[in-house]
XYZ file of C-alpha atoms in Angstrom:
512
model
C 41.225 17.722 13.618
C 41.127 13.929 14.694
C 42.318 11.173 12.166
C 41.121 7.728 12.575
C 44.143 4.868 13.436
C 46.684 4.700 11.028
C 48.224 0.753 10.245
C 50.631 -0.353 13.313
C 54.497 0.255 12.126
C 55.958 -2.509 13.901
C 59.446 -3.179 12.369
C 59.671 0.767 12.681
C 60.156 -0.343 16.709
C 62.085 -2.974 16.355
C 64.790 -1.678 13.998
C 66.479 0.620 16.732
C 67.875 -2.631 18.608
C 69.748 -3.011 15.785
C 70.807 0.463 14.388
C 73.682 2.805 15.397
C 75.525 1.915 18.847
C 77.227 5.532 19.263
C 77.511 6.945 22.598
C 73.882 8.551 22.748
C 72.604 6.230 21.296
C 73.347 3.656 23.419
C 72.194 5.707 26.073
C 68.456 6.117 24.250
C 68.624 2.106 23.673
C 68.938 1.855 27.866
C 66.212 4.277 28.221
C 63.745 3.200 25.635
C 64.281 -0.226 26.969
C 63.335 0.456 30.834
C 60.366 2.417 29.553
C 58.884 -0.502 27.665
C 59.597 -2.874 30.788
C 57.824 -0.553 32.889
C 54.960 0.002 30.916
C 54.772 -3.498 29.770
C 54.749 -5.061 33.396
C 52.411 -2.100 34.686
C 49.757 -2.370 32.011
C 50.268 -6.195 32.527
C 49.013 -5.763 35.724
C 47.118 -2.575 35.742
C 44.981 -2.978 32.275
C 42.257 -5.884 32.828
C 39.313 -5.220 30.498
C 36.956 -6.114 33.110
C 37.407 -3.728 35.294
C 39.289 -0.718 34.008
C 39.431 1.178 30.489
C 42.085 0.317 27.986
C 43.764 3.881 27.195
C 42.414 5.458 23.443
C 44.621 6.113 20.706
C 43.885 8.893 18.360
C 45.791 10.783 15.559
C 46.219 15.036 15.350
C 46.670 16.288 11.722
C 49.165 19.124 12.553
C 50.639 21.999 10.585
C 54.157 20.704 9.345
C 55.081 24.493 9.650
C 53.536 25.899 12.584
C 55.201 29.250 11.980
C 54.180 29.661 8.073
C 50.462 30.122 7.731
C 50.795 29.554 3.898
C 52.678 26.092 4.434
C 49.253 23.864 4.777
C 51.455 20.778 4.664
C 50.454 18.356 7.463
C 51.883 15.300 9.518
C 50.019 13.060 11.511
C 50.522 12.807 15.511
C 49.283 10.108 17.464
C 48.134 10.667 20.979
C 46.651 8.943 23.780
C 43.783 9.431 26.399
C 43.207 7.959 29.794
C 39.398 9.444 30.593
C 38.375 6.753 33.239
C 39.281 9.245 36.052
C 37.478 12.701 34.121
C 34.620 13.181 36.395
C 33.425 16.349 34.852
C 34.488 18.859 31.202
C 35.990 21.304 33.913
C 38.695 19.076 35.900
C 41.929 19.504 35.223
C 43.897 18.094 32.120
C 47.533 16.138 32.793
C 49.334 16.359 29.208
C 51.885 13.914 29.457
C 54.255 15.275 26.719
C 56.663 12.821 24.782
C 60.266 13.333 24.153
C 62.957 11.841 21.550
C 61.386 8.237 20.892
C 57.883 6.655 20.788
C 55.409 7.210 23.187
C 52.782 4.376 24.106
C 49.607 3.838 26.197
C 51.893 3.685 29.544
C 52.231 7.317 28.916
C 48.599 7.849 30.430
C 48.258 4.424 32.619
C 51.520 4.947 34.759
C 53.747 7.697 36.591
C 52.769 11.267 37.623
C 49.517 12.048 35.247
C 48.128 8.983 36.045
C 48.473 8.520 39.754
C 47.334 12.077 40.386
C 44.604 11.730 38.184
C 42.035 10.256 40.555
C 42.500 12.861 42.952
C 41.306 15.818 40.953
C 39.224 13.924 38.595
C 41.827 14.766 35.532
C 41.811 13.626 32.242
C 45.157 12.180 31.212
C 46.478 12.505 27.486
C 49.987 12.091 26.110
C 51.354 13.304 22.938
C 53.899 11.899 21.574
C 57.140 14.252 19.734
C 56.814 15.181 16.490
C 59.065 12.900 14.269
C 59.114 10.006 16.560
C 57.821 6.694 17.482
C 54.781 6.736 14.603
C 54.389 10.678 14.193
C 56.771 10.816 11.467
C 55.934 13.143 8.864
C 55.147 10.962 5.521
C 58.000 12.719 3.452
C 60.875 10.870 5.840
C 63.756 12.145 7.194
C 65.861 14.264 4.990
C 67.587 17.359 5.761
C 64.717 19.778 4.070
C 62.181 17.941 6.348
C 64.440 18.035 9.817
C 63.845 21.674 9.228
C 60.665 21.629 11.144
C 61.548 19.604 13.995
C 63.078 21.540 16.832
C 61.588 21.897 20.632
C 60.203 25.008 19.090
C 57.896 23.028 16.973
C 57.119 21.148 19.439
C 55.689 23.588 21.837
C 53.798 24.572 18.614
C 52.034 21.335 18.876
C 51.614 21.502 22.357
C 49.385 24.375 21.683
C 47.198 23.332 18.310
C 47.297 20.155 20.713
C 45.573 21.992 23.209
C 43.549 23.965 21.104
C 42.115 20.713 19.095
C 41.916 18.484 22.065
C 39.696 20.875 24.320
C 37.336 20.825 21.080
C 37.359 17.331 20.954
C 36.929 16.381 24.364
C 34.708 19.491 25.216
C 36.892 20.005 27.868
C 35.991 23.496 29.648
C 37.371 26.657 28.919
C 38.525 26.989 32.822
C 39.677 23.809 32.971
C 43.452 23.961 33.513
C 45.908 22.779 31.665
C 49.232 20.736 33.385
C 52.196 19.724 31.977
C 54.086 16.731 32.255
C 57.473 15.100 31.423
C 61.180 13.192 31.691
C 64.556 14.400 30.675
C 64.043 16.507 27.678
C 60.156 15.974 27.601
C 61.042 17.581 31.180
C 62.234 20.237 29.567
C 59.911 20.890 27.119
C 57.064 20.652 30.057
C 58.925 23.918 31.723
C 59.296 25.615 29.232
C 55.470 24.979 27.502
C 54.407 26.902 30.784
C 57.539 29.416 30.015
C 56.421 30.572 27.003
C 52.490 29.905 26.899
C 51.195 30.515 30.513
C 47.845 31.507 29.464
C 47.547 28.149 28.206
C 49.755 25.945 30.488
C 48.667 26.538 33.992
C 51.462 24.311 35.789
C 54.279 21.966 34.695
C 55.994 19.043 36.445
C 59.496 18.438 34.778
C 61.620 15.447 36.090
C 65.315 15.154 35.413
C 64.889 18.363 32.774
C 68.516 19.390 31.372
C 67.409 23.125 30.283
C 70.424 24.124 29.461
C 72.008 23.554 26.339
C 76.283 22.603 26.902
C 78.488 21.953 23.904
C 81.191 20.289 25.920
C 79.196 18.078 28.809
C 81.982 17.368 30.445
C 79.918 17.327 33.885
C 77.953 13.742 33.147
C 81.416 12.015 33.181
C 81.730 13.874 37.034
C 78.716 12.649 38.293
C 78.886 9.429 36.838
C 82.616 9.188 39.077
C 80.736 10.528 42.084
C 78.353 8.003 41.801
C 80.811 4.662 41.422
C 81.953 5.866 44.617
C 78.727 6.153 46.593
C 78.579 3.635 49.222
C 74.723 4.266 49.534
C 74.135 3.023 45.939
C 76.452 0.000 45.863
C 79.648 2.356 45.257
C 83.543 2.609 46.166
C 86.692 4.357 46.036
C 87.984 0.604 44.881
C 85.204 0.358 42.257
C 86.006 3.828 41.053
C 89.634 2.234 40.695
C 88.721 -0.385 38.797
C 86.459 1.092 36.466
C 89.480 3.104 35.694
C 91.634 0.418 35.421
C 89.607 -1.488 32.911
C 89.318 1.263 30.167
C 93.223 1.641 30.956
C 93.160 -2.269 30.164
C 91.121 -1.662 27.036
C 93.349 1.184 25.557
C 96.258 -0.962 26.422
C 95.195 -3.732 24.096
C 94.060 -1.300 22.126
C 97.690 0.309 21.765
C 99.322 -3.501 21.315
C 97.126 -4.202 18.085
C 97.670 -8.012 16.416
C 95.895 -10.858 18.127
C 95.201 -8.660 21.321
C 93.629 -5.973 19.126
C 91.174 -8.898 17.424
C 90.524 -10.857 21.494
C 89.592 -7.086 22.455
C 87.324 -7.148 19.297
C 85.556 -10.143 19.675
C 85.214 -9.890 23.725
C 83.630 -6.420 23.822
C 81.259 -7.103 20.869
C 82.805 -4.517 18.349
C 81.541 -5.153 14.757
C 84.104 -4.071 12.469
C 87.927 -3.355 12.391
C 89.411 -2.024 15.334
C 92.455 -0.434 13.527
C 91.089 3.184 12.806
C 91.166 5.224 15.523
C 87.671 6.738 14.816
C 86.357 3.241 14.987
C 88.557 2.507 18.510
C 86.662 6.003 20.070
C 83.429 4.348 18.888
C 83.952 1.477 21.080
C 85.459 3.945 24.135
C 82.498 5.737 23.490
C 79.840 3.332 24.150
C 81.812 1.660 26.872
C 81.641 5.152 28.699
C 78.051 4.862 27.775
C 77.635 1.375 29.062
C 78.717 2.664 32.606
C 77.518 6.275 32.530
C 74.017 4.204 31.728
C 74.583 1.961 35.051
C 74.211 5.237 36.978
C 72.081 7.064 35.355
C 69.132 4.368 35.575
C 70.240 2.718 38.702
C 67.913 0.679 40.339
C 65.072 1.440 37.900
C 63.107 -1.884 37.251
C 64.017 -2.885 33.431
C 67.401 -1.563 33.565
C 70.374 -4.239 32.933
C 73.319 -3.140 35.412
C 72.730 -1.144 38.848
C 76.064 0.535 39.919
C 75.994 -1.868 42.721
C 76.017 -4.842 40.097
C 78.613 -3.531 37.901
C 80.881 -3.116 40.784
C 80.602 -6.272 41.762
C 81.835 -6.998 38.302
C 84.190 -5.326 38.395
C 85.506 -6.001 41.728
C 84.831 -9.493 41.288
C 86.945 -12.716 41.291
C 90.860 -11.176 41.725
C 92.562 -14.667 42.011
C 91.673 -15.969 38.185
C 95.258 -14.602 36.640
C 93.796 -15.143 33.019
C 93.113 -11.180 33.136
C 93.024 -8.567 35.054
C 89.606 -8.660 37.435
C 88.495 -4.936 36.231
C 88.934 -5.805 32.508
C 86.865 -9.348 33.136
C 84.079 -7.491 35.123
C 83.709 -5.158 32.178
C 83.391 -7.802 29.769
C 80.530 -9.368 31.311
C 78.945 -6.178 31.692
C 78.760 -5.742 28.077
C 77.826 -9.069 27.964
C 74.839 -8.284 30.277
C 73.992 -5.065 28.921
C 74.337 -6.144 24.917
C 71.927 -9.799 26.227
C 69.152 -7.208 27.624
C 68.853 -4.998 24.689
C 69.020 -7.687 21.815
C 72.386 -6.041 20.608
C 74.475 -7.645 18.539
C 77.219 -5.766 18.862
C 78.324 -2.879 21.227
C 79.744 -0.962 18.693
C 79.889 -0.665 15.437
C 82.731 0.808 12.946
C 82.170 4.723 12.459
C 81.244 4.770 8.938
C 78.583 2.490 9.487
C 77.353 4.434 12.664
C 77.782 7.724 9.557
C 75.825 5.477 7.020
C 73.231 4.411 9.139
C 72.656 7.918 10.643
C 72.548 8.944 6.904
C 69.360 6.884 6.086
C 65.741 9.065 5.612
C 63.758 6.733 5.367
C 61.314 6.007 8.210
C 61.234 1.818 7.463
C 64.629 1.527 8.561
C 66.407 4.713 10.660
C 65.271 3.560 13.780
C 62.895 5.278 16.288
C 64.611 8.356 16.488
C 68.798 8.346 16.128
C 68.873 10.486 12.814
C 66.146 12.658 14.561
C 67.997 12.759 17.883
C 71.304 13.856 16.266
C 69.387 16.440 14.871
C 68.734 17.991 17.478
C 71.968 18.060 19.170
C 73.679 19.668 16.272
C 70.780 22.421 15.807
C 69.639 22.975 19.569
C 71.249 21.123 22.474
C 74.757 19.627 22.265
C 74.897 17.714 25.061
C 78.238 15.682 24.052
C 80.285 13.636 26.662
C 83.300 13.926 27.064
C 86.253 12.962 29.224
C 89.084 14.975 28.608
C 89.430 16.914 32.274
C 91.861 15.517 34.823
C 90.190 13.075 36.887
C 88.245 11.226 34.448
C 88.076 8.002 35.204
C 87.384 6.975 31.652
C 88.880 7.632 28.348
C 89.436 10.881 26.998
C 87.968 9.408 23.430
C 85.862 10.495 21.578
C 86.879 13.718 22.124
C 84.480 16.392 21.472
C 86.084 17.633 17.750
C 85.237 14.086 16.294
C 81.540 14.547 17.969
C 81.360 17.360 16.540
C 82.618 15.871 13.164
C 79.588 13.405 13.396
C 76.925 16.383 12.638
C 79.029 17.680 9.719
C 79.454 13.941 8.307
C 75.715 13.548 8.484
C 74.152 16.762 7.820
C 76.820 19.469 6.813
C 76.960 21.454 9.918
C 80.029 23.267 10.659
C 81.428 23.117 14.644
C 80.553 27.028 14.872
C 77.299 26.495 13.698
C 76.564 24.219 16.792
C 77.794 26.043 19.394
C 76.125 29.040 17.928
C 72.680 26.979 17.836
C 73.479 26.005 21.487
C 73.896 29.583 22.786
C 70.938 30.116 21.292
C 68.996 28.038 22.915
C 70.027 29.304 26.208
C 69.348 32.593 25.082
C 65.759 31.694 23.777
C 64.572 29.431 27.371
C 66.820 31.124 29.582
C 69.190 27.914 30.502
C 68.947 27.290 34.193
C 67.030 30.600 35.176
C 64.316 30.291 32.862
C 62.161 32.611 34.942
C 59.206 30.339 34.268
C 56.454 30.181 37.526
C 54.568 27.239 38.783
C 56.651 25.058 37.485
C 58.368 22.401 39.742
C 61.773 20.764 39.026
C 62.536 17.278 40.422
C 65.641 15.479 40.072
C 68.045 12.853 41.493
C 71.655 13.364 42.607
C 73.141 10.651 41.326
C 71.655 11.168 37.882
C 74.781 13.236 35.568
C 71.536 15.306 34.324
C 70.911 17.132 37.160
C 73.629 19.507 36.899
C 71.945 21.466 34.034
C 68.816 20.989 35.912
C 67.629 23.526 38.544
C 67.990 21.519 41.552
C 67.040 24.452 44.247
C 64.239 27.377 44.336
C 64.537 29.889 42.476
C 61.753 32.128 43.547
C 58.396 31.195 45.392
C 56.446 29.873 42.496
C 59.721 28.262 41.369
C 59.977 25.009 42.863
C 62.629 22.270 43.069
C 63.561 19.061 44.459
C 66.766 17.096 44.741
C 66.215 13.366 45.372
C 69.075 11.959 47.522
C 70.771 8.805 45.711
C 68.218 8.861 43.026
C 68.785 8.154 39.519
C 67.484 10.085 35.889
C 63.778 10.286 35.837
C 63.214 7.973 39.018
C 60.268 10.148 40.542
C 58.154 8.755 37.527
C 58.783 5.136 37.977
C 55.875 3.264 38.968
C 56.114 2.868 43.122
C 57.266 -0.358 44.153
C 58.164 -1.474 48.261
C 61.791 -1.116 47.517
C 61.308 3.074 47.188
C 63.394 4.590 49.336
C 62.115 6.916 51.763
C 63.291 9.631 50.529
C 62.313 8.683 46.715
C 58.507 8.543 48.749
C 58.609 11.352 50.223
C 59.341 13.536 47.015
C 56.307 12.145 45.728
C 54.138 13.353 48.777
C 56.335 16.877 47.962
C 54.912 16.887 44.204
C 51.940 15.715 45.372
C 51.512 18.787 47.804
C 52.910 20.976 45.201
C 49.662 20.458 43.099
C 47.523 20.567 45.794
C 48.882 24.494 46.482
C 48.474 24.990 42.523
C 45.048 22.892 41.890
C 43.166 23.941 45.488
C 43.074 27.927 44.126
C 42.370 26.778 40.657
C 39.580 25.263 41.442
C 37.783 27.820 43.720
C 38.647 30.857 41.628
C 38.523 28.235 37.844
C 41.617 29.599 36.379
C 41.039 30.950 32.644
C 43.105 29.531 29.823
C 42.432 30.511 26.543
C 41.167 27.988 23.492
């Protein structure tokens, strides 16, 4: 049923630019970041009150425990509704589904759902992931309560959702239902048409990693592909010098003293640098720092493009203070730290433990407790660079990762690599066998490679951006898209044309 507005949480948004600054986490930070630019700068311009609808937020009272019909605990999940474009109760419905953080109005004003909309008369809603953003169930975040969030709960939702917003809206019982969504929301998109396709008639999942890794070795790959890609800004010499800073770093690193404390106090590391847990916490987010450059290059919001950081690094070679890579990387953190209202890059691992350790909502940030979570119990999905080639560091190494889920919630290392070939087992990894779905992704973005990036079938679509970075395709347009970034637009757009043009002659059934 529908629950009237709940009081606005505001310093539950603005505690995560100060939480934990692990790997992942800075990685979130970058991405929650470009989201709010982009939907702060599009509604800007998009949402005047004279002469277009603000979006409508609303509230679901969900069952905490889908799967236990004797559980009638509830939570409350918030939602949002674009109807300016639903021209009658049988067009089509876009759900824009939300992924690990909070989802806002820009969820049903901008990218896919939204442009599309006019064209079929659709009525846009997004709903946002249980245990994020506001849709935090009341009894906080301990262990006994992270029980019921999983992406198998969340498909749950997806269908009460559907079942309770078709009511509400009196939406027609042949209008179909599409799904929409970025990196894991991507996922979660495919796989709602996966495993309810008498509900979900289509999906569109950007950027979707479906399938579960332990050891994600393969970002790290992708990320050195990408410093060298001339199209993009890259080199082989800024490839070089990215290496050649984090050599720099683990060199001072190594000396301790006074070059141990500049190192400190340059790269923004709060805390000690003598442990060696606490040096892999500041390796780690530096990887993050650049794997973050590629994996949202030139998105509008984000701080570094790989073309900027190489110039960084590549940059002034005669000061002799220190060496140019090492400088370059310094202001990058500099630049990166500035745009995010950080502090600090990193912080000391047992604060990065105690702060993941926190259940209550008022202060664990929008979603790093919840997003560890799920990497322990589902996904994995931990970076490493411990192969030959890596440019990087081989710390954090993947046993003190793993470490991090048994510090904060008791999980063993077998346990997660169990959970993760589950997972596979349960969606099918990267032949899910799902139909009119369609897969779009960019090659430069380290998440395409557990992505399906070509065809599987005739009703299972992909498309493989050239130079394109994580969840691009859903950026609002601007004149600087690349050709190719516009025509994989006019692709999805034909793609729902073939899946929309039959539904609407022969009004495809989906039950309520």
């Amino acid at each position: 049923m529908a629950i009237g507005p709940v009081p606005w949480l505001g310093p539950l948004l603005l505690v995560s630019l100060w939480g934990s600054s692990a790997p992942a986490s800075l990685l979130r930070r970058l991405g929650e970041h470009i989201q709010r630019f982009q939907e702060s700068s599009g509604l800007g311009l998009s949402l005047d009150p004279g002469r277009v609808a603000l979006p409508k937020e609303g509230w679901l009272e969900q069952p905490l425990d889908p799967f236990n019909a004797s559980d009638r605990r509830s939570f409350l999940q918030r939602y949002w509704v674009n109807d300016q474009h639903w021209t009658s109760q049988d067009g089509p419905v876009f759900l824009h589904l939300g992924g690990e953080g909070s989802l806002g109005p820009g969820s049903v004003m901008r990218g896919h759902p939204a442009t599309l909309a006019p064209v079929w008369g659709a009525l846009v809603i997004g709903l946002e992931h249980r245990f994020y953003g506001l849709s935090i169930p009341a009894e906080g975040l301990d262990v006994a309560q992270l029980r019921f969030l999983s992406s198998r709960h969340a498909l749950a939702d997806v269908v009460s959702a559907r079942v309770a917003l078709s009511r509400l809206f009196n939406v027609s019982f042949s209008s179909p239902w599409l799904c929409f969504g970025g990196s894991y929301a991507g996922s979660l998109a495919a796989w709602a048409r996966l495993k309810f396709p008498h509900l979900i008639f289509a999906s569109v999942a950007s950027s979707a990693p479906v399938r579960a890794i332990l050891d994600f070795s393969e970002y790290n790959d992708v990320v050195s592909r990408s410093l060298m890609n001339t199209a993009i800004g890259g080199s082989l010499e800024c490839r070089a010098a990215a290496s050649a800073a984090f050599a720099e770093v683990e060199r001072r690193l190594r000396a301790g003293g006074s070059a141990q404390a500049a190192l400190r106090a340059e790269l923004g590391a709060c805390g000690s640098l003598g442990r060696a847990a606490d040096q892999a916490e500041l390796l780690g987010a530096l990887q993050a720092l650049v794997g973050g450059a590629v994996q949202y290059d030139g998105q509008a919001g984000a701080p570094l493009s790989v073309r900027q950081l190489c110039g960084l690094l590549l940059g002034d070679r005669d000061n002799c203070s220190s060496p140019a890579p090492y400088r370059g990387l310094r202001r990058a953190v500099q630049v990166v730290t500035h745009s995010l209202g950080q502090k600090c890059l990193s912080f000391s691992r047992a604060e990065t433990v105690a702060q993941l350790k926190v259940t209550e909502t008022q202060v664990a940030g929008v979603g790093d407790r919840q997003w560890l979570y799920q990497t322990c119990t589902e996904f994995g999905y931990y970076v490493t660079c411990e192969v030959p080639g890596c440019p990087f560091s081989q710390l954090p190494a993947l046993p003190s990762q793993l470490e991090l889920c048994e510090q904060v919630f008791g999980f063993s290392a077998s346990s997660i690599a169990q959970a993760v070939s589950q997972t596979n087992s349960y969606y099918g990894g990267q032949t899910p066998g799902a139909t009119q779905v369609l897969f779009v992704n960019g090659d430069i973005d380290p998440w395409h490679v557990l992505s399906i990036t070509q065809p599987l079938g005739p009703s299972e679509s992909a498309l493989l951006i050239p130079n394109a970075s994580h969840c691009l395709d859903m950026a609002p347009e601007r004149p600087s898209d690349s050709p190719s970034l516009r025509l994989a637009r006019q692709n999805i757009f034909q793609q729902l044309q073939t899946w929309l043009g039959p539904a609407k002659k022969s009004q495809v059934r989906g039950g309520v």
